[in-house]
Structures are given as structure tokens and as C-alpha cells.
Amino acid sequence: MPDRSGGGVPADGTPGRHGQMGADPRRWKALAVCLIAGFVTWLDISIVNVALPSIRVALDAPPSALQWVVSGYAFAFGLLLVPAGRFGDTHGRRNVFLFGAALFALASAAAGAAPESSWLITARVVQGAAAGVIAPQVTGLIQQLFQGAERGRAFGLLGATMSISTAVGPLLGGLLIQFSGQREGWRHVLHVSIPISLIAMVLAYRYVPGRPAGKRQRESMDPVGVLLLAAGVLLLILPLVEGRAWPGQGKWLLILAGAVVLTGFVGWERWYGRRHDPIVDLSLFRRGSYALGTLLALLYFGGFTAIFFIVTQYLQEGLHYSALRAGWVSAAFALGSALSAALGGRVVVRFGRPLVVFGLVLVTLGLGATEPATRLVSGQNAAWAIAAPLFVAGVGNGLIVSPNQTLTLSAVPVAEAGVAGGVLQMGQRIGASVGIAAVGSAHGIYAASFQQALLVNIMFVLAALAAGVADVFVERRAVRRPG
């Protein structure tokens, strides 16, 4: 049976004690290219957060526009993952990777040159779409080039890179604004991706293998499914992002309309899947661990990605911190993630889903202690009080992202791993865009907004915790079941 992930086990060998027989000798260099690409695409999710106050002043941007700068990127990122993964299967991952990196660099240049907010939003959406083109090529290449324990190590490194890049983004953005000035520094924040993308392109051309022979051609990209999914998620996000700009209560009917469209999407995918390859293979969700792991990822990223949005906004707009000082607070989360991510990748096979549940408990405790800390230590000393619980949350985060990806995909046959990985990442990105929109809808004085938004974050994480606990019970019941 052909490997739908675009790779598979080498035909001439099995893993040895020190590596893979018949494996591509360039695989670790190719992985380095993948990690660079993963770093820059995830960096651009959070690095822009500390630049939002400068963007607001420079472009006279309303609050809803600032939310779209962040959530528009995550929204487009999520929607392109599965179609781009399929296109990589058909046309070769290196070619699609190079196209995505070039588009990412161009969109970054356009975003940094934006003369007004609508231009910036459009560029950020294109930038997110380019990230969505790159990401499935990265996971597909790991599936193609690695197997056994090496594949686990590769995914662990990717997960650590994702966690750390998202967390250090505010710090790097703060440094750029500090040295470039508040008025124009945000442009350098958006331009920082250009040289990294160009480096990734050069290295990819040299080290990433081209299209393997004998690839199975796909009949359709399921454009109706893509449009239905995009429309449904957009209808869910709109009233959250535009809540303050649109008067009246009728806007909340859009959420109901979004639910109807998404129900239609599920029906279409079932019908279309009987004849062709749908955009989302619904049969994947018949595997309980995959379904619960994907749900956990969607809910957790709804809270995790939005943490940096609300913390940096509160510190800069509410407490009048500089962009650099606000970024230093986020570094506490990054340090916690860095310390635990490598460990999580090594012990996940031993501990399984309870490890992810423990990480979620730590994140819940860390976030739960953040707001009380601001009341105990107020004013300019609040940063130190926030940093400690964010460090705890960061430790928890390192035990969640990569281990959950490893466990969720382990329930899927290798032949379906490419599609399954794309769907999992799509859930993460859609969750991120909904979460950012949800916390951005909190309003009032900055302290009250911070409290409301943190509560939303905690609710997302608690919902993810419930999914994780449910998976533990499902797994134990399956083990006890005779036969």
C-alpha cells in the first residue's frame, strides 16, 4: 500500500542500533533545515505581540485590526495545512517547501512596509498561508527521512523548537523595538523573518531530497471542503474579533451560522470521502486516542497561543512597560519550556498520556497564579511576580506539545500519518485563531481585561485537561478489555 505521508520505511533495511540502514545520509542536515523553517513560522505568531502598541500608534489601527494581525495569521496557517500537504505529496516536498519559504519572505516584506492596517492584515494572512504551506512539508519530511527511535527524536526536536520559538518571540521583538525605536521598530519585527527564510531556502535546495519516484497522484484537492471549513471557522471568529466594533446582539448569530456551516462541512466530507480523498479524513476520528489527542491540541492551543497576546498587551498598555521589558517576562515561559521539552520527548513513550495530563495541570496552576500575583505585587514590580507562575506554565507546556503530537500520531498507521499530522496541526492553528479572538474580546480597564482574558485561557486549558483525562481512561479500558 502506498505511503500517504509521502515517505515511508526504506525498502532496503530496518533500523540498526546506531541509525537506519539505507537511510538518507543527509537526513540530519535536512532536519536542521526543517527546524529553521519551523522556528520562523512559529516565531511570527508571537513576535508581533510586543509590536501591537507601536502598530496601533503608527497606523492608527483599531483594536479589531490588531486582533486580525495576530489571528488572521493563525487562521490562514491552519486552513492551508492539509491541502498543502497533499500538494507536496504530488509535486515533491522540496519544491513546495521552496515556494512556501519564498512566499513567506515576500509577505514578511509586504507586512513590514504596510502603510495602513488593512494592508498589514492582508500581508499577515498571506504570511500565515505561506506558513501553512511550509509546515506539512516539514512533518512529511520527518516521516519520510526517519523511522523508529530516530523519528521520535526528530519530532521531539521539532516540538521543542515550536515551543521555544513561540515563547522567545516577544523577547526578540522587544529587543528590535528597543534598538530601532517605538515608531518604526515594528517594521523590523516583521522583517526579521526575511533573512531566516532566505537561509532556509538555500539550505533546502542543497539538503532536502527531491520528489521520490512512484508517488501516488491525488485526484482532487477538495475545494468545496476547504471553502466550507474556511467559512465555518471565519463565522465563528468574526463576532469575537469585531465584538466591540459591531453594536447589538445580532452578531452572535454568526456563531450559530458557523456551527451550521461546519455541520454541512462534516456532511460534505462524508459524502465526498466515498468517492475521493476529502480534505479531512473523518475515519481518522474513529480511533479514540487520535480523536481525543486532536481535540486536546485544538483546545490547548486556544489557550496557549493567546497567553503571549494578553500578557504583553497588559504589560505594555496597562502598566506602560517597554516592549523589551515585556518581552523579558515571556522569556520565563520560554525557559520553562526549554527545560522540560527535551525531557518530555524522551520519556513520553514510558509515561504516555498521563505525562501530558501532568503538563496540563502545571499550566493550569501557573496561569491560575498569574493574576493573583499581579494583585500581590503591583505596578512596575508586577513583571517579577508574573514571571514565576509563567515559568511553571512553561514547564507544563514542554510536557504537552511534542508528547501529545507523538502520542496522537502513534495511534495512526504509517500509511495515514501525513494526512493525520496535517489535520492535527490544522486543529492547533484553528484553536489558536479562535483563542486569540476570544481573549481579545475582553474589554474594560486593562487590569479587568487581563483578568477576563486569563480566565478564558484557563477555561481552554481545563477543557484540554478534560480531554487528556478522558483519553487516559479510554486507553486503560482498552488495555483491560479481554481479547
mmCIF file of N, CA and C in Angstrom, residues 56-184:
data_model
loop_
_atom_site.group_PDB
_atom_site.id
_atom_site.type_symbol
_atom_site.label_atom_id
_atom_site.label_comp_id
_atom_site.label_asym_id
_atom_site.label_seq_id
_atom_site.Cartn_x
_atom_site.Cartn_y
_atom_site.Cartn_z
ATOM 1 N N ARG A 56 -0.438 50.154 16.554
ATOM 2 C CA ARG A 56 -1.661 50.926 16.815
ATOM 3 C C ARG A 56 -1.416 52.426 16.637
ATOM 4 N N VAL A 57 -0.292 52.905 17.148
ATOM 5 C CA VAL A 57 0.022 54.338 17.050
ATOM 6 C C VAL A 57 0.433 54.707 15.629
ATOM 7 N N ALA A 58 1.315 53.912 15.037
ATOM 8 C CA ALA A 58 1.865 54.253 13.722
ATOM 9 C C ALA A 58 0.814 54.218 12.624
ATOM 10 N N LEU A 59 -0.111 53.230 12.680
ATOM 11 C CA LEU A 59 -1.097 53.064 11.612
ATOM 12 C C LEU A 59 -2.501 53.494 12.042
ATOM 13 N N ASP A 60 -2.621 54.025 13.269
ATOM 14 C CA ASP A 60 -3.932 54.416 13.803
ATOM 15 C C ASP A 60 -4.921 53.252 13.665
ATOM 16 N N ALA A 61 -4.487 52.070 14.116
ATOM 17 C CA ALA A 61 -5.257 50.844 13.931
ATOM 18 C C ALA A 61 -6.227 50.632 15.091
ATOM 19 N N PRO A 62 -7.480 50.273 14.808
ATOM 20 C CA PRO A 62 -8.439 49.968 15.871
ATOM 21 C C PRO A 62 -8.118 48.633 16.527
ATOM 22 N N PRO A 63 -8.694 48.362 17.711
ATOM 23 C CA PRO A 63 -8.401 47.083 18.396
ATOM 24 C C PRO A 63 -8.712 45.849 17.550
ATOM 25 N N SER A 64 -9.799 45.884 16.778
ATOM 26 C CA SER A 64 -10.140 44.714 15.967
ATOM 27 C C SER A 64 -9.076 44.443 14.911
ATOM 28 N N ALA A 65 -8.470 45.513 14.366
ATOM 29 C CA ALA A 65 -7.412 45.335 13.371
ATOM 30 C C ALA A 65 -6.193 44.662 14.001
ATOM 31 N N LEU A 66 -5.870 45.051 15.232
ATOM 32 C CA LEU A 66 -4.737 44.436 15.915
ATOM 33 C C LEU A 66 -4.988 42.946 16.147
ATOM 34 N N GLN A 67 -6.228 42.583 16.472
ATOM 35 C CA GLN A 67 -6.547 41.174 16.652
ATOM 36 C C GLN A 67 -6.401 40.394 15.351
ATOM 37 N N TRP A 68 -6.821 41.011 14.241
ATOM 38 C CA TRP A 68 -6.699 40.336 12.952
ATOM 39 C C TRP A 68 -5.241 40.159 12.544
ATOM 40 N N VAL A 69 -4.368 41.081 12.962
ATOM 41 C CA VAL A 69 -2.944 40.938 12.669
ATOM 42 C C VAL A 69 -2.418 39.622 13.242
ATOM 43 N N VAL A 70 -2.934 39.236 14.418
ATOM 44 C CA VAL A 70 -2.489 38.005 15.070
ATOM 45 C C VAL A 70 -3.325 36.807 14.628
ATOM 46 N N SER A 71 -4.639 36.905 14.753
ATOM 47 C CA SER A 71 -5.495 35.742 14.484
ATOM 48 C C SER A 71 -5.614 35.452 12.988
ATOM 49 N N GLY A 72 -5.472 36.463 12.120
ATOM 50 C CA GLY A 72 -5.513 36.226 10.674
ATOM 51 C C GLY A 72 -4.373 35.331 10.230
ATOM 52 N N TYR A 73 -3.212 35.515 10.835
ATOM 53 C CA TYR A 73 -2.051 34.663 10.538
ATOM 54 C C TYR A 73 -2.352 33.220 10.933
ATOM 55 N N ALA A 74 -2.843 33.029 12.161
ATOM 56 C CA ALA A 74 -3.122 31.675 12.647
ATOM 57 C C ALA A 74 -4.235 31.014 11.845
ATOM 58 N N PHE A 75 -5.235 31.801 11.451
ATOM 59 C CA PHE A 75 -6.376 31.284 10.688
ATOM 60 C C PHE A 75 -5.918 30.741 9.337
ATOM 61 N N ALA A 76 -5.155 31.560 8.587
ATOM 62 C CA ALA A 76 -4.679 31.123 7.267
ATOM 63 C C ALA A 76 -3.691 29.972 7.397
ATOM 64 N N PHE A 77 -2.860 30.000 8.423
ATOM 65 C CA PHE A 77 -1.909 28.930 8.703
ATOM 66 C C PHE A 77 -2.655 27.591 8.798
ATOM 67 N N GLY A 78 -3.718 27.568 9.581
ATOM 68 C CA GLY A 78 -4.443 26.325 9.807
ATOM 69 C C GLY A 78 -5.134 25.784 8.572
ATOM 70 N N LEU A 79 -5.716 26.664 7.777
ATOM 71 C CA LEU A 79 -6.512 26.208 6.638
ATOM 72 C C LEU A 79 -5.678 25.629 5.502
ATOM 73 N N LEU A 80 -4.425 26.053 5.387
ATOM 74 C CA LEU A 80 -3.604 25.590 4.255
ATOM 75 C C LEU A 80 -2.847 24.293 4.549
ATOM 76 N N LEU A 81 -2.858 23.839 5.779
ATOM 77 C CA LEU A 81 -2.003 22.718 6.158
ATOM 78 C C LEU A 81 -2.282 21.445 5.357
ATOM 79 N N VAL A 82 -3.543 21.002 5.349
ATOM 80 C CA VAL A 82 -3.853 19.726 4.697
ATOM 81 C C VAL A 82 -3.766 19.835 3.169
ATOM 82 N N PRO A 83 -4.351 20.866 2.523
ATOM 83 C CA PRO A 83 -4.189 20.971 1.068
ATOM 84 C C PRO A 83 -2.728 21.074 0.633
ATOM 85 N N ALA A 84 -1.927 21.829 1.390
ATOM 86 C CA ALA A 84 -0.514 21.962 1.031
ATOM 87 C C ALA A 84 0.226 20.650 1.232
ATOM 88 N N GLY A 85 -0.155 19.900 2.253
ATOM 89 C CA GLY A 85 0.452 18.600 2.454
ATOM 90 C C GLY A 85 0.186 17.665 1.290
ATOM 91 N N ARG A 86 -1.037 17.692 0.783
ATOM 92 C CA ARG A 86 -1.374 16.868 -0.386
ATOM 93 C C ARG A 86 -0.600 17.318 -1.614
ATOM 94 N N PHE A 87 -0.495 18.624 -1.780
ATOM 95 C CA PHE A 87 0.227 19.136 -2.946
ATOM 96 C C PHE A 87 1.688 18.719 -2.888
ATOM 97 N N GLY A 88 2.262 18.689 -1.683
ATOM 98 C CA GLY A 88 3.628 18.223 -1.521
ATOM 99 C C GLY A 88 3.766 16.755 -1.865
ATOM 100 N N ASP A 89 2.744 15.956 -1.531
ATOM 101 C CA ASP A 89 2.760 14.542 -1.904
ATOM 102 C C ASP A 89 2.849 14.376 -3.418
ATOM 103 N N THR A 90 2.133 15.224 -4.136
ATOM 104 C CA THR A 90 2.030 15.083 -5.585
ATOM 105 C C THR A 90 3.219 15.694 -6.325
ATOM 106 N N HIS A 91 3.663 16.864 -5.873
ATOM 107 C CA HIS A 91 4.649 17.625 -6.634
ATOM 108 C C HIS A 91 6.046 17.622 -6.014
ATOM 109 N N GLY A 92 6.221 16.943 -4.900
ATOM 110 C CA GLY A 92 7.532 16.911 -4.257
ATOM 111 C C GLY A 92 7.622 17.914 -3.130
ATOM 112 N N ARG A 93 8.081 17.474 -1.977
ATOM 113 C CA ARG A 93 8.086 18.340 -0.796
ATOM 114 C C ARG A 93 9.092 19.482 -0.915
ATOM 115 N N ARG A 94 10.231 19.222 -1.551
ATOM 116 C CA ARG A 94 11.225 20.293 -1.638
ATOM 117 C C ARG A 94 10.708 21.458 -2.459
ATOM 118 N N ASN A 95 10.070 21.188 -3.599
ATOM 119 C CA ASN A 95 9.553 22.271 -4.437
ATOM 120 C C ASN A 95 8.505 23.099 -3.702
ATOM 121 N N VAL A 96 7.607 22.419 -2.995
ATOM 122 C CA VAL A 96 6.557 23.133 -2.271
ATOM 123 C C VAL A 96 7.154 23.904 -1.099
ATOM 124 N N PHE A 97 8.141 23.319 -0.433
ATOM 125 C CA PHE A 97 8.844 23.999 0.656
ATOM 126 C C PHE A 97 9.474 25.296 0.159
ATOM 127 N N LEU A 98 10.181 25.213 -0.972
ATOM 128 C CA LEU A 98 10.836 26.401 -1.517
ATOM 129 C C LEU A 98 9.823 27.476 -1.888
ATOM 130 N N PHE A 99 8.695 27.062 -2.482
ATOM 131 C CA PHE A 99 7.643 28.033 -2.813
ATOM 132 C C PHE A 99 7.108 28.698 -1.550
ATOM 133 N N GLY A 100 6.823 27.894 -0.516
ATOM 134 C CA GLY A 100 6.288 28.446 0.720
ATOM 135 C C GLY A 100 7.259 29.409 1.379
ATOM 136 N N ALA A 101 8.562 29.059 1.394
ATOM 137 C CA ALA A 101 9.557 29.940 2.010
ATOM 138 C C ALA A 101 9.690 31.254 1.251
ATOM 139 N N ALA A 102 9.648 31.185 -0.085
ATOM 140 C CA ALA A 102 9.725 32.412 -0.894
ATOM 141 C C ALA A 102 8.506 33.299 -0.643
ATOM 142 N N LEU A 103 7.321 32.690 -0.613
ATOM 143 C CA LEU A 103 6.099 33.459 -0.348
ATOM 144 C C LEU A 103 6.137 34.062 1.054
ATOM 145 N N PHE A 104 6.670 33.319 2.017
ATOM 146 C CA PHE A 104 6.763 33.821 3.388
ATOM 147 C C PHE A 104 7.661 35.056 3.456
ATOM 148 N N ALA A 105 8.801 35.004 2.752
ATOM 149 C CA ALA A 105 9.719 36.143 2.745
ATOM 150 C C ALA A 105 9.068 37.365 2.096
ATOM 151 N N LEU A 106 8.377 37.152 0.968
ATOM 152 C CA LEU A 106 7.714 38.272 0.285
ATOM 153 C C LEU A 106 6.603 38.875 1.141
ATOM 154 N N ALA A 107 5.806 38.012 1.795
ATOM 155 C CA ALA A 107 4.729 38.510 2.642
ATOM 156 C C ALA A 107 5.285 39.260 3.847
ATOM 157 N N SER A 108 6.422 38.795 4.388
ATOM 158 C CA SER A 108 7.060 39.498 5.508
ATOM 159 C C SER A 108 7.512 40.885 5.086
ATOM 160 N N ALA A 109 8.068 40.973 3.872
ATOM 161 C CA ALA A 109 8.492 42.281 3.357
ATOM 162 C C ALA A 109 7.294 43.205 3.180
ATOM 163 N N ALA A 110 6.201 42.671 2.653
ATOM 164 C CA ALA A 110 4.996 43.486 2.455
ATOM 165 C C ALA A 110 4.409 43.928 3.784
ATOM 166 N N ALA A 111 4.415 43.041 4.788
ATOM 167 C CA ALA A 111 3.865 43.403 6.098
ATOM 168 C C ALA A 111 4.679 44.526 6.736
ATOM 169 N N GLY A 112 6.001 44.421 6.652
ATOM 170 C CA GLY A 112 6.833 45.451 7.247
ATOM 171 C C GLY A 112 6.759 46.787 6.540
ATOM 172 N N ALA A 113 6.306 46.786 5.284
ATOM 173 C CA ALA A 113 6.189 48.028 4.510
ATOM 174 C C ALA A 113 4.772 48.590 4.523
ATOM 175 N N ALA A 114 3.877 48.002 5.311
ATOM 176 C CA ALA A 114 2.455 48.368 5.273
ATOM 177 C C ALA A 114 2.239 49.846 5.603
ATOM 178 N N PRO A 115 1.496 50.581 4.739
ATOM 179 C CA PRO A 115 1.196 51.986 5.027
ATOM 180 C C PRO A 115 -0.047 52.166 5.885
ATOM 181 N N GLU A 116 -0.895 51.138 5.964
ATOM 182 C CA GLU A 116 -2.105 51.219 6.793
ATOM 183 C C GLU A 116 -2.528 49.810 7.214
ATOM 184 N N SER A 117 -3.514 49.738 8.138
ATOM 185 C CA SER A 117 -3.798 48.481 8.833
ATOM 186 C C SER A 117 -4.357 47.394 7.917
ATOM 187 N N SER A 118 -5.210 47.749 6.945
ATOM 188 C CA SER A 118 -5.781 46.711 6.089
ATOM 189 C C SER A 118 -4.706 46.052 5.227
ATOM 190 N N TRP A 119 -3.726 46.832 4.775
ATOM 191 C CA TRP A 119 -2.576 46.276 4.044
ATOM 192 C C TRP A 119 -1.846 45.273 4.942
ATOM 193 N N LEU A 120 -1.604 45.672 6.189
ATOM 194 C CA LEU A 120 -0.886 44.814 7.121
ATOM 195 C C LEU A 120 -1.643 43.515 7.373
ATOM 196 N N ILE A 121 -2.958 43.601 7.560
ATOM 197 C CA ILE A 121 -3.762 42.400 7.805
ATOM 198 C C ILE A 121 -3.677 41.455 6.612
ATOM 199 N N THR A 122 -3.809 42.000 5.410
ATOM 200 C CA THR A 122 -3.729 41.173 4.199
ATOM 201 C C THR A 122 -2.375 40.473 4.101
ATOM 202 N N ALA A 123 -1.297 41.225 4.358
ATOM 203 C CA ALA A 123 0.040 40.640 4.296
ATOM 204 C C ALA A 123 0.211 39.553 5.344
ATOM 205 N N ARG A 124 -0.349 39.771 6.528
ATOM 206 C CA ARG A 124 -0.229 38.764 7.590
ATOM 207 C C ARG A 124 -1.018 37.495 7.239
ATOM 208 N N VAL A 125 -2.169 37.657 6.587
ATOM 209 C CA VAL A 125 -2.927 36.479 6.157
ATOM 210 C C VAL A 125 -2.132 35.687 5.129
ATOM 211 N N VAL A 126 -1.510 36.394 4.160
ATOM 212 C CA VAL A 126 -0.677 35.711 3.160
ATOM 213 C C VAL A 126 0.522 35.056 3.833
ATOM 214 N N GLN A 127 1.098 35.728 4.805
ATOM 215 C CA GLN A 127 2.227 35.170 5.544
ATOM 216 C C GLN A 127 1.806 33.886 6.270
ATOM 217 N N GLY A 128 0.626 33.901 6.893
ATOM 218 C CA GLY A 128 0.121 32.710 7.557
ATOM 219 C C GLY A 128 -0.140 31.582 6.575
ATOM 220 N N ALA A 129 -0.674 31.937 5.394
ATOM 221 C CA ALA A 129 -0.900 30.916 4.364
ATOM 222 C C ALA A 129 0.419 30.283 3.931
ATOM 223 N N ALA A 130 1.464 31.106 3.792
ATOM 224 C CA ALA A 130 2.778 30.576 3.425
ATOM 225 C C ALA A 130 3.312 29.641 4.507
ATOM 226 N N ALA A 131 3.101 30.006 5.767
ATOM 227 C CA ALA A 131 3.499 29.126 6.869
ATOM 228 C C ALA A 131 2.744 27.804 6.794
ATOM 229 N N GLY A 132 1.465 27.871 6.396
ATOM 230 C CA GLY A 132 0.671 26.665 6.241
ATOM 231 C C GLY A 132 1.139 25.789 5.089
ATOM 232 N N VAL A 133 1.789 26.381 4.099
ATOM 233 C CA VAL A 133 2.380 25.607 3.004
ATOM 234 C C VAL A 133 3.651 24.903 3.474
ATOM 235 N N ILE A 134 4.439 25.583 4.314
ATOM 236 C CA ILE A 134 5.725 25.029 4.747
ATOM 237 C C ILE A 134 5.550 23.905 5.767
ATOM 238 N N ALA A 135 4.684 24.110 6.747
ATOM 239 C CA ALA A 135 4.607 23.213 7.906
ATOM 240 C C ALA A 135 4.374 21.745 7.554
ATOM 241 N N PRO A 136 3.420 21.396 6.663
ATOM 242 C CA PRO A 136 3.231 19.970 6.378
ATOM 243 C C PRO A 136 4.394 19.344 5.615
ATOM 244 N N GLN A 137 5.174 20.160 4.910
ATOM 245 C CA GLN A 137 6.365 19.617 4.252
ATOM 246 C C GLN A 137 7.394 19.216 5.318
ATOM 247 N N VAL A 138 7.449 19.992 6.404
ATOM 248 C CA VAL A 138 8.375 19.688 7.492
ATOM 249 C C VAL A 138 8.020 18.352 8.144
ATOM 250 N N THR A 139 6.757 18.191 8.543
ATOM 251 C CA THR A 139 6.365 16.940 9.194
ATOM 252 C C THR A 139 6.422 15.773 8.211
ATOM 253 N N GLY A 140 6.080 16.021 6.953
ATOM 254 C CA GLY A 140 6.157 14.967 5.951
ATOM 255 C C GLY A 140 7.589 14.502 5.722
ATOM 256 N N LEU A 141 8.533 15.449 5.723
ATOM 257 C CA LEU A 141 9.937 15.084 5.537
ATOM 258 C C LEU A 141 10.458 14.255 6.713
ATOM 259 N N ILE A 142 10.016 14.594 7.922
ATOM 260 C CA ILE A 142 10.427 13.794 9.078
ATOM 261 C C ILE A 142 9.905 12.369 8.945
ATOM 262 N N GLN A 143 8.646 12.226 8.496
ATOM 263 C CA GLN A 143 8.087 10.895 8.264
ATOM 264 C C GLN A 143 8.869 10.165 7.177
ATOM 265 N N GLN A 144 9.293 10.899 6.166
ATOM 266 C CA GLN A 144 9.972 10.301 5.014
ATOM 267 C C GLN A 144 11.399 9.891 5.333
ATOM 268 N N LEU A 145 12.116 10.693 6.120
ATOM 269 C CA LEU A 145 13.550 10.504 6.303
ATOM 270 C C LEU A 145 13.912 9.710 7.547
ATOM 271 N N PHE A 146 13.003 9.622 8.512
ATOM 272 C CA PHE A 146 13.327 8.978 9.775
ATOM 273 C C PHE A 146 12.341 7.861 10.082
ATOM 274 N N GLN A 147 12.765 6.967 10.935
ATOM 275 C CA GLN A 147 11.895 5.896 11.379
ATOM 276 C C GLN A 147 12.315 5.463 12.776
ATOM 277 N N GLY A 148 11.452 4.732 13.459
ATOM 278 C CA GLY A 148 11.774 4.205 14.772
ATOM 279 C C GLY A 148 12.129 5.289 15.772
ATOM 280 N N ALA A 149 13.168 5.019 16.582
ATOM 281 C CA ALA A 149 13.570 5.948 17.633
ATOM 282 C C ALA A 149 14.051 7.275 17.063
ATOM 283 N N GLU A 150 14.687 7.229 15.883
ATOM 284 C CA GLU A 150 15.156 8.479 15.275
ATOM 285 C C GLU A 150 13.995 9.398 14.933
ATOM 286 N N ARG A 151 12.886 8.825 14.480
ATOM 287 C CA ARG A 151 11.731 9.650 14.161
ATOM 288 C C ARG A 151 11.199 10.333 15.421
ATOM 289 N N GLY A 152 11.175 9.588 16.526
ATOM 290 C CA GLY A 152 10.738 10.182 17.785
ATOM 291 C C GLY A 152 11.637 11.330 18.208
ATOM 292 N N ARG A 153 12.956 11.150 18.057
ATOM 293 C CA ARG A 153 13.891 12.228 18.393
ATOM 294 C C ARG A 153 13.665 13.443 17.499
ATOM 295 N N ALA A 154 13.444 13.196 16.217
ATOM 296 C CA ALA A 154 13.238 14.304 15.278
ATOM 297 C C ALA A 154 11.981 15.092 15.630
ATOM 298 N N PHE A 155 10.884 14.377 15.914
ATOM 299 C CA PHE A 155 9.654 15.070 16.299
ATOM 300 C C PHE A 155 9.824 15.789 17.635
ATOM 301 N N GLY A 156 10.613 15.199 18.534
ATOM 302 C CA GLY A 156 10.869 15.868 19.802
ATOM 303 C C GLY A 156 11.604 17.180 19.611
ATOM 304 N N LEU A 157 12.609 17.188 18.716
ATOM 305 C CA LEU A 157 13.325 18.423 18.430
ATOM 306 C C LEU A 157 12.417 19.461 17.777
ATOM 307 N N LEU A 158 11.523 18.997 16.905
ATOM 308 C CA LEU A 158 10.588 19.918 16.272
ATOM 309 C C LEU A 158 9.638 20.521 17.311
ATOM 310 N N GLY A 159 9.132 19.676 18.218
ATOM 311 C CA GLY A 159 8.237 20.183 19.257
ATOM 312 C C GLY A 159 8.924 21.188 20.162
ATOM 313 N N ALA A 160 10.175 20.915 20.541
ATOM 314 C CA ALA A 160 10.916 21.856 21.375
ATOM 315 C C ALA A 160 11.142 23.173 20.639
ATOM 316 N N THR A 161 11.445 23.087 19.348
ATOM 317 C CA THR A 161 11.652 24.295 18.545
ATOM 318 C C THR A 161 10.386 25.131 18.483
ATOM 319 N N MET A 162 9.252 24.478 18.280
ATOM 320 C CA MET A 162 7.971 25.188 18.223
ATOM 321 C C MET A 162 7.676 25.902 19.536
ATOM 322 N N SER A 163 7.848 25.208 20.652
ATOM 323 C CA SER A 163 7.546 25.798 21.958
ATOM 324 C C SER A 163 8.457 26.983 22.258
ATOM 325 N N ILE A 164 9.752 26.797 22.018
ATOM 326 C CA ILE A 164 10.711 27.847 22.357
ATOM 327 C C ILE A 164 10.552 29.056 21.449
ATOM 328 N N SER A 165 10.346 28.821 20.140
ATOM 329 C CA SER A 165 10.222 29.958 19.212
ATOM 330 C C SER A 165 8.997 30.796 19.529
ATOM 331 N N THR A 166 7.897 30.149 19.890
ATOM 332 C CA THR A 166 6.689 30.893 20.239
ATOM 333 C C THR A 166 6.904 31.719 21.488
ATOM 334 N N ALA A 167 7.675 31.172 22.432
ATOM 335 C CA ALA A 167 7.863 31.858 23.702
ATOM 336 C C ALA A 167 8.906 32.973 23.628
ATOM 337 N N VAL A 168 9.971 32.801 22.821
ATOM 338 C CA VAL A 168 11.014 33.830 22.761
ATOM 339 C C VAL A 168 10.649 34.955 21.793
ATOM 340 N N GLY A 169 9.593 34.783 21.022
ATOM 341 C CA GLY A 169 9.196 35.822 20.078
ATOM 342 C C GLY A 169 9.043 37.202 20.707
ATOM 343 N N PRO A 170 8.285 37.318 21.806
ATOM 344 C CA PRO A 170 8.140 38.644 22.426
ATOM 345 C C PRO A 170 9.463 39.254 22.870
ATOM 346 N N LEU A 171 10.391 38.431 23.343
ATOM 347 C CA LEU A 171 11.689 38.960 23.775
ATOM 348 C C LEU A 171 12.472 39.498 22.581
ATOM 349 N N LEU A 172 12.520 38.731 21.494
ATOM 350 C CA LEU A 172 13.232 39.192 20.302
ATOM 351 C C LEU A 172 12.571 40.443 19.732
ATOM 352 N N GLY A 173 11.232 40.447 19.700
ATOM 353 C CA GLY A 173 10.527 41.638 19.219
ATOM 354 C C GLY A 173 10.818 42.846 20.080
ATOM 355 N N GLY A 174 10.870 42.642 21.400
ATOM 356 C CA GLY A 174 11.187 43.752 22.298
ATOM 357 C C GLY A 174 12.575 44.306 22.060
ATOM 358 N N LEU A 175 13.541 43.437 21.816
ATOM 359 C CA LEU A 175 14.902 43.884 21.521
ATOM 360 C C LEU A 175 14.943 44.719 20.248
ATOM 361 N N LEU A 176 14.249 44.270 19.215
ATOM 362 C CA LEU A 176 14.254 45.005 17.945
ATOM 363 C C LEU A 176 13.613 46.375 18.102
ATOM 364 N N ILE A 177 12.528 46.451 18.836
ATOM 365 C CA ILE A 177 11.861 47.746 19.037
ATOM 366 C C ILE A 177 12.716 48.660 19.914
ATOM 367 N N GLN A 178 13.388 48.060 20.919
ATOM 368 C CA GLN A 178 14.242 48.849 21.811
ATOM 369 C C GLN A 178 15.342 49.555 21.033
ATOM 370 N N PHE A 179 15.943 48.864 20.081
ATOM 371 C CA PHE A 179 17.086 49.425 19.354
ATOM 372 C C PHE A 179 16.682 50.152 18.074
ATOM 373 N N SER A 180 15.444 49.940 17.610
ATOM 374 C CA SER A 180 15.008 50.591 16.367
ATOM 375 C C SER A 180 14.036 51.739 16.601
ATOM 376 N N GLY A 181 13.521 51.848 17.825
ATOM 377 C CA GLY A 181 12.595 52.934 18.125
ATOM 378 C C GLY A 181 11.148 52.476 18.096
ATOM 379 N N GLN A 182 10.324 53.104 18.930
ATOM 380 C CA GLN A 182 8.920 52.725 19.047
ATOM 381 C C GLN A 182 8.136 52.993 17.767
ATOM 382 N N ARG A 183 8.480 54.045 17.066
ATOM 383 C CA ARG A 183 7.676 54.455 15.915
ATOM 384 C C ARG A 183 7.810 53.502 14.733
ATOM 385 N N GLU A 184 9.032 53.101 14.403
ATOM 386 C CA GLU A 184 9.290 52.267 13.227
ATOM 387 C C GLU A 184 9.834 50.889 13.570
#
